[in-house]
Coordinates of C-alpha atoms and ligand atoms in Angstrom, one line a residue:
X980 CA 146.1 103.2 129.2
X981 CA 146.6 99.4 126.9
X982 CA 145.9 100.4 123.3
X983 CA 142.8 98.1 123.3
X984 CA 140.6 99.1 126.1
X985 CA 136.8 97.8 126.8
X986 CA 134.3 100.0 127.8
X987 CA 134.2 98.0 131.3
X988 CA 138.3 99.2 131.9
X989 CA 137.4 102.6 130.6
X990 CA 134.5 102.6 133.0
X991 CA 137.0 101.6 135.9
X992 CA 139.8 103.4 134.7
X993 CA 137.3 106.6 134.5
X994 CA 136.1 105.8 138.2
X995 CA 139.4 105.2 139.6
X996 CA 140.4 108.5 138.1
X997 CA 143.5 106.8 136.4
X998 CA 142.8 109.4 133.2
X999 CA 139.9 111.7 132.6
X1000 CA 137.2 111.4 130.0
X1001 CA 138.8 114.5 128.2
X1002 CA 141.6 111.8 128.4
X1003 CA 140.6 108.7 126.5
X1004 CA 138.8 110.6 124.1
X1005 CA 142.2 112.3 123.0
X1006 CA 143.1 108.8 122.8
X1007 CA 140.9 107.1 120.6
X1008 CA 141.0 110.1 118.0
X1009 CA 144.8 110.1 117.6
X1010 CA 144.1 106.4 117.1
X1011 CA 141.4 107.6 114.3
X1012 CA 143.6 109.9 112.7
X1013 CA 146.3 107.7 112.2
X1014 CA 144.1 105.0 111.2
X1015 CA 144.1 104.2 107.1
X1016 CA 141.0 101.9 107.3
X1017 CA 138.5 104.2 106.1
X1018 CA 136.3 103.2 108.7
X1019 CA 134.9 106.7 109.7
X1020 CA 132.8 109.1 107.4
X1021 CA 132.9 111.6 109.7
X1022 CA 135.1 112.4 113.0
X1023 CA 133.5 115.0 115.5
X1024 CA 136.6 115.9 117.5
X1025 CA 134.9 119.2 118.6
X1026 CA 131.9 118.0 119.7
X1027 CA 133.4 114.5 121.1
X1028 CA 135.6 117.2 123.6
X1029 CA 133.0 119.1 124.5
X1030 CA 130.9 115.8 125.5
X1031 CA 134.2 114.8 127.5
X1032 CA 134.6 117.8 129.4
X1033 CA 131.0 117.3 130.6
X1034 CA 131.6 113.7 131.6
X1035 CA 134.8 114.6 133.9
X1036 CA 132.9 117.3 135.2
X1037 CA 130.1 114.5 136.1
X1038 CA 132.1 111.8 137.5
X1039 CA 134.1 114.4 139.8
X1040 CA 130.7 115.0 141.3
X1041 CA 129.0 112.2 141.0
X1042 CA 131.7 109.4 140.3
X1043 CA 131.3 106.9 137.2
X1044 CA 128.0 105.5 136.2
X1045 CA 126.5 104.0 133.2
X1046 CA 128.6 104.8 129.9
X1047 CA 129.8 108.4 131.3
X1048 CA 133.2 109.4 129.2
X1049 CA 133.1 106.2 127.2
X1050 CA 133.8 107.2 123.7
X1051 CA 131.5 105.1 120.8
X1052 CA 131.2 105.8 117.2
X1053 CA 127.5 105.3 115.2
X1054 CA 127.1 103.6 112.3
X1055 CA 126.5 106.5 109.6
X1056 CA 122.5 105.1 109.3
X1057 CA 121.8 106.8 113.1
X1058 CA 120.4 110.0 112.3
X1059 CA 122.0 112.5 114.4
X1060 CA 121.6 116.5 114.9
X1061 CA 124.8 118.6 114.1
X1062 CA 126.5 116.3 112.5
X1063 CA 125.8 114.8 109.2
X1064 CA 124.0 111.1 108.6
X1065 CA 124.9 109.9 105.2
X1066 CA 124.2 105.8 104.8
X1067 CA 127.1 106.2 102.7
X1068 CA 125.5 107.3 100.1
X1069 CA 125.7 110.1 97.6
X1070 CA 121.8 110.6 97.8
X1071 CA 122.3 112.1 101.4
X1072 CA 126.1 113.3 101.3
X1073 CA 124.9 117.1 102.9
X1074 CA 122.1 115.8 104.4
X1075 CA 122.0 116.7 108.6
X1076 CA 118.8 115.4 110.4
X1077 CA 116.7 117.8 112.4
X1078 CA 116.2 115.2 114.7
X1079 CA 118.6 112.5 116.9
X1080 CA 117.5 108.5 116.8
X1081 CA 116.1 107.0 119.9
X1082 CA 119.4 104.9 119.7
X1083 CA 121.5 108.3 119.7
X1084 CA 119.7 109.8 122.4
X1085 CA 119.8 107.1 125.1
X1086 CA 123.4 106.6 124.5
X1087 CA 123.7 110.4 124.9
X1088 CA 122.2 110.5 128.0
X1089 CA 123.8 107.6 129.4
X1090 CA 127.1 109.9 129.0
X1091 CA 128.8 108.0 126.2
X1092 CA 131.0 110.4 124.4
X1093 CA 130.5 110.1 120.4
X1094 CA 133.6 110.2 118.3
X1095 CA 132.1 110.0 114.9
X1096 CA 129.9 108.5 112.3
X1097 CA 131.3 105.0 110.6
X1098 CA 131.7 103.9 107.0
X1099 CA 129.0 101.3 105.8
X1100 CA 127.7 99.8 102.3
X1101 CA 125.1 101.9 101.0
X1102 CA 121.9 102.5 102.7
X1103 CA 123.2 99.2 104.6
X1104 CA 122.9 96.6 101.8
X1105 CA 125.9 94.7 101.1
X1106 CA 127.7 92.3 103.0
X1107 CA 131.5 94.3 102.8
X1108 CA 131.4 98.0 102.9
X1109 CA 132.9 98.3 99.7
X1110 CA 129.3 99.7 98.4
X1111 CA 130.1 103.2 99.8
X1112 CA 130.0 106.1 98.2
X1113 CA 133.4 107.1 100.2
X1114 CA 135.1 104.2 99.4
X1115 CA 136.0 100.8 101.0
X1116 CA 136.4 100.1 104.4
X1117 CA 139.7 97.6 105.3
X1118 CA 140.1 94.8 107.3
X1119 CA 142.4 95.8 110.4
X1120 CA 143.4 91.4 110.1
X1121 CA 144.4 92.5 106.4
X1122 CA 144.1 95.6 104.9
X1123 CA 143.0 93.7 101.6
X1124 CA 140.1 92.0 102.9
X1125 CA 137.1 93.7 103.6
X1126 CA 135.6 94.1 106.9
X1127 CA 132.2 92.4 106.1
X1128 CA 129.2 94.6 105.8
X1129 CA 127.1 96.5 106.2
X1130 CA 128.2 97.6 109.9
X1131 CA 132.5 97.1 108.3
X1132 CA 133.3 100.5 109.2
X1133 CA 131.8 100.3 113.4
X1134 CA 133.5 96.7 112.9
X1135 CA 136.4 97.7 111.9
X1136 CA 137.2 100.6 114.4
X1137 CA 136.3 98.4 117.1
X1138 CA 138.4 95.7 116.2
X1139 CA 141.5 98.3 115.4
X1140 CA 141.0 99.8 118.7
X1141 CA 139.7 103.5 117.6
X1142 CA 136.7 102.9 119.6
X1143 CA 135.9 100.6 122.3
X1144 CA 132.3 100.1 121.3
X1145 CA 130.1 101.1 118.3
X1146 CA 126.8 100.7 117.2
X1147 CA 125.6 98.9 114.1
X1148 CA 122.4 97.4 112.1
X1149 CA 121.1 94.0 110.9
X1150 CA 118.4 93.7 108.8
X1151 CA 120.4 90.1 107.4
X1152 CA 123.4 90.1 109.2
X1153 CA 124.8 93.3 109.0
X1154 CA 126.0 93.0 112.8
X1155 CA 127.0 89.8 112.8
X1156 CA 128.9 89.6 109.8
X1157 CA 131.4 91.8 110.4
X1158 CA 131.8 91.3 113.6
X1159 CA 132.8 87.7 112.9
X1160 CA 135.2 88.7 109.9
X1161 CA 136.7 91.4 112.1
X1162 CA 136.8 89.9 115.4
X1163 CA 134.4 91.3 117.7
X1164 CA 131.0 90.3 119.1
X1165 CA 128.2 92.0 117.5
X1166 CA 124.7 91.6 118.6
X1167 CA 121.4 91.8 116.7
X1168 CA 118.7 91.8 119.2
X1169 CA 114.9 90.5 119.1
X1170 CA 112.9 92.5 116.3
X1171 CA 111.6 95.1 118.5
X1172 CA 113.6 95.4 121.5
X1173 CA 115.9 98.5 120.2
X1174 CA 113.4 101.6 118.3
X1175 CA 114.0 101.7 114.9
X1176 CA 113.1 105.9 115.5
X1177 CA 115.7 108.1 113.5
X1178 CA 117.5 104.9 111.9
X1179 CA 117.1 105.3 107.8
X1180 CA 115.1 102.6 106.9
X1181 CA 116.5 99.6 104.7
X1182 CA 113.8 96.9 105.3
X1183 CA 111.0 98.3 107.8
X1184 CA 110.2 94.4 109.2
X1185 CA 113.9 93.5 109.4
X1186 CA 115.6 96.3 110.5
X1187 CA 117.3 96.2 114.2
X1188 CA 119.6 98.2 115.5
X1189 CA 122.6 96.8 118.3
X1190 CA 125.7 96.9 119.6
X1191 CA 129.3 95.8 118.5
X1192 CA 132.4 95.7 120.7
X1193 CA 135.1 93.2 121.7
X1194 CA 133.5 91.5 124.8
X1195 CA 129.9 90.3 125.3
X1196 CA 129.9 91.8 128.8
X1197 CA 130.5 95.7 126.4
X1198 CA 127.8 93.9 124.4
X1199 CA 125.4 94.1 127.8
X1200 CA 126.6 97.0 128.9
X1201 CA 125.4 99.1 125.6
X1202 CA 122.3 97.4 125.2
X1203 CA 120.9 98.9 128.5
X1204 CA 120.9 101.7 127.1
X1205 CA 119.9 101.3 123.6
X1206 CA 116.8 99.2 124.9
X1207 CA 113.3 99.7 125.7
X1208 CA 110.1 100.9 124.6
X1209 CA 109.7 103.7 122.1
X1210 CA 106.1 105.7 121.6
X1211 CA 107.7 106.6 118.1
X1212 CA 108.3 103.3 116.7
X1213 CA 105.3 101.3 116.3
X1214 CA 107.0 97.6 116.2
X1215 CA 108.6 98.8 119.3
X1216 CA 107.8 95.9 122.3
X1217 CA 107.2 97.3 124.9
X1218 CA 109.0 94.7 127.5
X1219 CA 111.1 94.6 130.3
X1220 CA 115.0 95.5 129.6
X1221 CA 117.8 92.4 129.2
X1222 CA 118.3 90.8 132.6
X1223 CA 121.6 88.5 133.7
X1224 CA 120.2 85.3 135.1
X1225 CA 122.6 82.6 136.4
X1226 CA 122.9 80.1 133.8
X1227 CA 121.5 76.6 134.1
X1228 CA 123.0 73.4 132.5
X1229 CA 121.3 74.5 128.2
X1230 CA 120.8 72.6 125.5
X1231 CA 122.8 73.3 122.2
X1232 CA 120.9 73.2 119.7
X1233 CA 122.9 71.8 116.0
X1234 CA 121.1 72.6 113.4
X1235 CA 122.1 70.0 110.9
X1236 CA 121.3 71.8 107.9
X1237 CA 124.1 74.6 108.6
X1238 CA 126.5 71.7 108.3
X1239 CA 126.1 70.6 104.7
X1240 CA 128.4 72.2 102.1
X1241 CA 130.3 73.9 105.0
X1242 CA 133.7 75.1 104.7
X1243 CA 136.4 72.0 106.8
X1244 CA 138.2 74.3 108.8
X1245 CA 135.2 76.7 109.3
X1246 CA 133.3 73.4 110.5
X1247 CA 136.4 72.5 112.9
X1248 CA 136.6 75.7 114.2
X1249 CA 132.5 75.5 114.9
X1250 CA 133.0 72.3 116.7
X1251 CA 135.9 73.3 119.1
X1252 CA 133.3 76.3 120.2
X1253 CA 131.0 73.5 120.4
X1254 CA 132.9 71.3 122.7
X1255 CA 134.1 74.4 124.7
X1256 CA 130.3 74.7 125.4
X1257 CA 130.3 71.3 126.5
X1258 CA 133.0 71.7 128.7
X1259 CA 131.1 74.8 130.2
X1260 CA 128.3 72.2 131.2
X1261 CA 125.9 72.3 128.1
X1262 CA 125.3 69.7 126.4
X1263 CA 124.8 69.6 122.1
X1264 CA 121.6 68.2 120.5
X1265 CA 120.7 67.6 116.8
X1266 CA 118.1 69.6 115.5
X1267 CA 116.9 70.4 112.3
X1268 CA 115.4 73.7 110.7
X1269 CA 113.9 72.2 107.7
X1270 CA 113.4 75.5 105.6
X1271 CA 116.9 76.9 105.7
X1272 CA 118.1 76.8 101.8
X1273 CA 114.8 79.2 101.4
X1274 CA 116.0 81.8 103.7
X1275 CA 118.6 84.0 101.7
X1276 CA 116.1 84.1 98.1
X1277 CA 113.2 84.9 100.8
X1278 CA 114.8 87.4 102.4
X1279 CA 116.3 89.3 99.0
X1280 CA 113.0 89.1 97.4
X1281 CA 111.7 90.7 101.1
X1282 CA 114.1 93.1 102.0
X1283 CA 114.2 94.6 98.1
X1284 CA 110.0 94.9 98.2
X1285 CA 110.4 96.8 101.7
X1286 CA 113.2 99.1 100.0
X1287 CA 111.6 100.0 97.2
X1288 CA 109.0 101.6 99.4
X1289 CA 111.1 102.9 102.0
X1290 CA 113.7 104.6 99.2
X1291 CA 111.0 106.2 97.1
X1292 CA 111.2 109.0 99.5
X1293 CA 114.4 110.1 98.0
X1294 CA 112.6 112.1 95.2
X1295 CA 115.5 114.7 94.9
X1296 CA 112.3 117.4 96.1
X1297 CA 111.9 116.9 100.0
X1298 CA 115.9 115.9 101.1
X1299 CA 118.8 114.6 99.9
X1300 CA 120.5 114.8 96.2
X1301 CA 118.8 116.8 93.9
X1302 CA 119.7 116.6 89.5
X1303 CA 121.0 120.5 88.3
X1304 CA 118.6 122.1 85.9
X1305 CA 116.0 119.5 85.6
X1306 CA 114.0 120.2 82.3
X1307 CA 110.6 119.1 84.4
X1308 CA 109.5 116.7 86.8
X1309 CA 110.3 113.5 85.8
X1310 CA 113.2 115.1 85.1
X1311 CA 114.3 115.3 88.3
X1312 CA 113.1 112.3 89.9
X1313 CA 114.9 110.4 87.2
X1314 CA 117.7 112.2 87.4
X1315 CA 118.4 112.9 91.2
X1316 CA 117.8 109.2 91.6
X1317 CA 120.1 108.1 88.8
X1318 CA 122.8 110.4 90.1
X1319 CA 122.2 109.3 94.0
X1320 CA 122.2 105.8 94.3
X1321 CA 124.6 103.6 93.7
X1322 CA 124.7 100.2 91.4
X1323 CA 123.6 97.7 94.4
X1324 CA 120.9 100.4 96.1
X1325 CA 119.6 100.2 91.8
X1326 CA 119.6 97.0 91.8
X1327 CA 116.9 96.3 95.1
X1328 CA 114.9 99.2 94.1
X1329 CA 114.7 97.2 90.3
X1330 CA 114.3 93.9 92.2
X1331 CA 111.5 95.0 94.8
X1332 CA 109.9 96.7 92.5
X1333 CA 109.1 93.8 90.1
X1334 CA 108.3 91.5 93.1
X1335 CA 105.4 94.0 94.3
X1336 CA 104.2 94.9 90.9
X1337 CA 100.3 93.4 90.2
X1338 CA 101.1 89.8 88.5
X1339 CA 104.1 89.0 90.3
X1340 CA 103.6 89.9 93.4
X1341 CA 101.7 86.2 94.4
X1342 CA 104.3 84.5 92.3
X1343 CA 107.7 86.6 94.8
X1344 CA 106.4 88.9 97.3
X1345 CA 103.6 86.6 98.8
X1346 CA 105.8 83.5 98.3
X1347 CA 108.3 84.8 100.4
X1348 CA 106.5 85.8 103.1
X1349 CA 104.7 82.1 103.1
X1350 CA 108.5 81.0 103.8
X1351 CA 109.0 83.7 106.2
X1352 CA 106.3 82.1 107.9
X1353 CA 108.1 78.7 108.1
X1354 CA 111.1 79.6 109.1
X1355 CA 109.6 81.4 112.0
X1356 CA 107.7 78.2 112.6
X1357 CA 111.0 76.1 112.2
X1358 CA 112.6 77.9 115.1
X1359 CA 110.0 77.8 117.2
X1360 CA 109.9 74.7 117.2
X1361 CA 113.3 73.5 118.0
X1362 CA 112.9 75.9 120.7
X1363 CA 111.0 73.6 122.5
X1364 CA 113.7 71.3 122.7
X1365 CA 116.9 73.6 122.8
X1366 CA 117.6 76.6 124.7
X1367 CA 119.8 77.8 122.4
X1368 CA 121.3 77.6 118.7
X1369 CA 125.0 77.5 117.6
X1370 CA 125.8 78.1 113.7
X1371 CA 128.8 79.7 111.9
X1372 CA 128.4 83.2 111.4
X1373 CA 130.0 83.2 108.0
X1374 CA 130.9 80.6 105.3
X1375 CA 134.0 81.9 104.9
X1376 CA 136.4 84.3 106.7
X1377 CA 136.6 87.5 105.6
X1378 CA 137.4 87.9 101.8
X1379 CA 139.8 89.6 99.6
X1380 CA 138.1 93.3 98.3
X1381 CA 137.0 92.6 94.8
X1382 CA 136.0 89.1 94.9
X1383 CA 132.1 89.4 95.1
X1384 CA 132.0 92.6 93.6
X1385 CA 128.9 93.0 90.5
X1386 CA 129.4 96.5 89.5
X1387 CA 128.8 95.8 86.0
X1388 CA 126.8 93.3 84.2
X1389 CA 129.5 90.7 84.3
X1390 CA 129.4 90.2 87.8
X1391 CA 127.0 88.2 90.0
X1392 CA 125.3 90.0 92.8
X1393 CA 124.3 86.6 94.3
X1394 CA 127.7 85.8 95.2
X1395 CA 128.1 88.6 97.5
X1396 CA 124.4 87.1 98.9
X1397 CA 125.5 84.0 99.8
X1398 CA 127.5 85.4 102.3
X1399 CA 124.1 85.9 104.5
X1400 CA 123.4 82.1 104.8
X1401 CA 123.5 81.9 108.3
X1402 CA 122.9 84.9 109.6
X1403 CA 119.3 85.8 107.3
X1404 CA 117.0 82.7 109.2
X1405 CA 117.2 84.1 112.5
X1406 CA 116.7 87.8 111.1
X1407 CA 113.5 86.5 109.4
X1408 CA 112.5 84.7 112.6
X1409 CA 113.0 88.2 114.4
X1410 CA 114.8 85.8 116.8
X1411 CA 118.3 87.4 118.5
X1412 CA 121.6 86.3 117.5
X1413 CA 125.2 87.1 118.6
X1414 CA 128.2 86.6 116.7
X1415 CA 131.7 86.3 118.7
X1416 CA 134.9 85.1 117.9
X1417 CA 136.0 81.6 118.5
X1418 CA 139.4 80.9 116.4
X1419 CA 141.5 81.9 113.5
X1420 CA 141.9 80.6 109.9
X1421 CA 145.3 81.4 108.5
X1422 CA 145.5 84.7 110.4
X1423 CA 141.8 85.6 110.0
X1424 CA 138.9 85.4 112.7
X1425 CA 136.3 83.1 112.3
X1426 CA 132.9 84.0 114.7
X1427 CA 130.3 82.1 116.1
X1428 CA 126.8 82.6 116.1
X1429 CA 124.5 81.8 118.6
X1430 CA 120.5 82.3 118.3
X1431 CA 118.2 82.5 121.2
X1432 CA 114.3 82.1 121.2
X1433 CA 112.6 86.1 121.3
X1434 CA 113.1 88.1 123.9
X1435 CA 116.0 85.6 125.4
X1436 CA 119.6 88.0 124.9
X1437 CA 119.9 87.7 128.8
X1438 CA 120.3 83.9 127.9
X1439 CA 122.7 84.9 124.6
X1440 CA 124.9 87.2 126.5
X1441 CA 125.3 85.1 129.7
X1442 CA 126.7 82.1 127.2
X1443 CA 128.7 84.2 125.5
X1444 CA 130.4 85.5 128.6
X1445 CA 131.0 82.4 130.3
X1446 CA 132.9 81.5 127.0
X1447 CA 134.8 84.2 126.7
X1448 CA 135.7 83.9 130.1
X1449 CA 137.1 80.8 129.2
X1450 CA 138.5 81.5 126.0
X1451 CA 140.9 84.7 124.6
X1452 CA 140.1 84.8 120.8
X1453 CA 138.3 88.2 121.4
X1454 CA 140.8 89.5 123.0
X1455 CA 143.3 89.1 120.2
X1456 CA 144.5 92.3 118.5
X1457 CA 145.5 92.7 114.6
X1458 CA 148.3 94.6 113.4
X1459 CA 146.8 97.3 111.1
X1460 CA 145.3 100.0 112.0
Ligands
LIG1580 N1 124.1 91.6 103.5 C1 122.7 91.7 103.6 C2 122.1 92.6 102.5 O1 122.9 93.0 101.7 C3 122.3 92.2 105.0 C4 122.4 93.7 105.1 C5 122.0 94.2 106.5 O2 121.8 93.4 107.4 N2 121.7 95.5 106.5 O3 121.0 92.9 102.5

């Protein structure tokens, strides 16, 4: 078997019986043991065999169907029973969940074959996965880079080979991110189409969960079953699943705004995708989304409010870290927390809390949410004009560990924000984007995004695979490992 397999040639390889399940699993976890990126915070090579053995044992009776014997990894927010679900953080180090996500369960019973949990920033915020309480996460393009965040760890195995497909998060751009500094195509679907059931909660309103692997087509082929309608999460939609329609002649939509202060060679590289489109048989328009420089301060003063509810759970009482020998109550709260979280997790629970508290909550909390409002507004409307969106993913290519780092009070946590540019306005839209890779800057990927009006990732995917039919960027492979 090639080195870098998709989960369509493991699917045929698997129904041609040209290796068994049992197989490719062995495969990919020699790959993760001799792997130094730090991508995985836990390998299951028990349980992964065990899941194996069942899919040979299907696909000799029934042949191959949906993801039987393809091995994935989940990002380490997935809560999963049996195996521990950490969110890379100290807080939940021991903690195993008595229940499995939605997510986890559909994949399950679709027959993928789960080879572990990956590395991520803490509790998902960050934009690098060097906020883990285990420890960085590397760039397979170079080791001294970091993989982007906060999905770097399912990023970076996917793009290193140790698994074909994994699945990640995006309350901001915690898909796309990463899969543009690593690669890959990542998708972050409409707000609403994958259940947020049994995925630790960041940002409640923000929060989706999706897949990232090397080809769009993998992209479409996990989404079937992560998709759909969930009784036990409320903002669940309760639609139809992804179809594949023939593609018509689109409109590109340019958003103008994007282009100002960008990177040259990021802005070259943008263009050749551009003109590739054109050369598909789309055609580029100028649009404008007026109320872009508001979307990254919206969104942190959004996403902190919503996680300074969601993470006052963690009382060191019910689950998670608890202080030693607390002298009384507060005691414990304030210790177990102080012990638990780590410096950026602080710093959103500090931030949120100030934005919701009475006499500043008009001034941030409400304030945002008016923006919110507009941006939504501003995609809509240049949805009636284009069918679609294209944008950088990134402003830069992935970045040397270190650089945007604020552990103490030197540093400047917004410089690590600023990474979200592009990818926050279409998370605050609840719009779905996909980022895939389109060229290379001195040896590192750059990735494209493309945003769809709600509900449209039929539209998104079938764009994304006529261009990678056309193109190879995601099928280059980096050295490291
Ligand atoms: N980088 C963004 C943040 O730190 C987005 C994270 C995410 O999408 N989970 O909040």
């Amino acid at each position: 078997m090639e080195d870098f397999p998709t989960v369509d040639a493991i699917r045929r390889t698997l129904a041609d019986k040209a290796a068994s399940a049992v197989e490719i699993t062995k495969a990919h976890l020699s790959r993760i043991a001799a792997s130094d990126l730090n991508s995985f915070v836990t390998v299951c090579e028990d349980d992964a065999l065990v899941a194996a053995r069942h899919a040979d044992s299907q696909i000799a009776r029934h042949g191959q169907s949906q993801l039987v014997g393809v091995p994935i990894a989940h990002k380490d927010v997935f809560c999963t029973t049996g195996v521990k679900t950490t969110c890379a953080s100290r807080m939940l180090e021991d903690f195993v969940a008595p229940y499995d996500a939605t997510v986890v369960t559909r994949l399950a019973d679709a027959g993928a074959v789960v080879v572990g949990k990956t590395n991520m920033d803490e509790f998902a915020m960050g934009s690098s996965s060097e906020n883990s309480h285990f420890g960085p996460v590397s760039n397979p393009w170079d080791t001294a880079c970091v993989p982007g965040g906060s999905s770097g760890g399912s990023a970076a195995a996917v793009a290193a080979g140790l698994v074909p497909a994994a699945t990640g998060t995006d309350t901001g751009g915690s898909i796309r991110q990463p899969a543009a500094f690593c690669g890959i195509s990542g998708l972050k679907p409409t707000y609403g189409r994958v259940s947020r059931h049994g995925m630790v909660a960041f940002a409640s309103s923000l929060d989706q969960g999706g897949p990232m692997a090397r080809t769009a087509t993998d992209l479409r082929l996990l989404l079937r079953h992560m998709e759909g309608h969930d009784p036990l999460d409320s903002t669940s939609a309760d639609i139809g699943p992804t179809g594949s329609k023939p593609l018509d002649s689109l409109a590109i939509g340019i958003p103008r705004e994007y282009w100002r202060g960008l990177d040259d060679r990021i802005a070259a590289v943008i263009d050749g995708a551009g003109a590739a489109l054109e050369g598909l048989g789309h055609r580029r328009i100028d649009v404008s989304l007026p109320h872009t420089a508001y979307a990254t301060p919206a969104y942190y003063v959004i996403a902190s409010a919503e996680a300074s509810t969601n993470l006052a759970r963690y009382d060191g009482v019910r689950y998670g870290h608890r202080a030693s020998a607390p002298a009384d109550l507060d005691d414990l709260y304030f210790r177990s927390r102080s012990e638990g979280f780590g410096a950026e997790v602080k710093r959103r629970i500090l931030v949120g809390t100030y934005a919701l508290s009475v006499g500043y909550y008009d001034a941030y909390y409400r304030k945002a949410q008016r923006l919110r409002r507009l941006i939504r507004q501003d995609f809509l409307d240049v949805f009636g004009d284009a069918d679609l969106i294209l944008t950088p993913a990134t402003p830069t290519t992935a970045f040397r560990k270190g650089a945007h780092r604020a552990d103490d009070e030197s540093g400047d946590p917004t410089a690590m924000y600023q990474q979200d540019v592009y990818t926050v306005p279409a998370s605050l839209a609840g719009v779905p984007a996909v980022s895939i890779p389109c060229g290379f800057i001195d040896g590192l990927p750059v990735g494209m995004q493309l945003v769809a009006p709600h509900f449209a990732e039929d539209r998104l995917l079938a764009v994304a695979e006529a261009f990678q039919r056309e193109t190879d960027w995601h099928l280059r492979t980096p050295g490291g490992t």
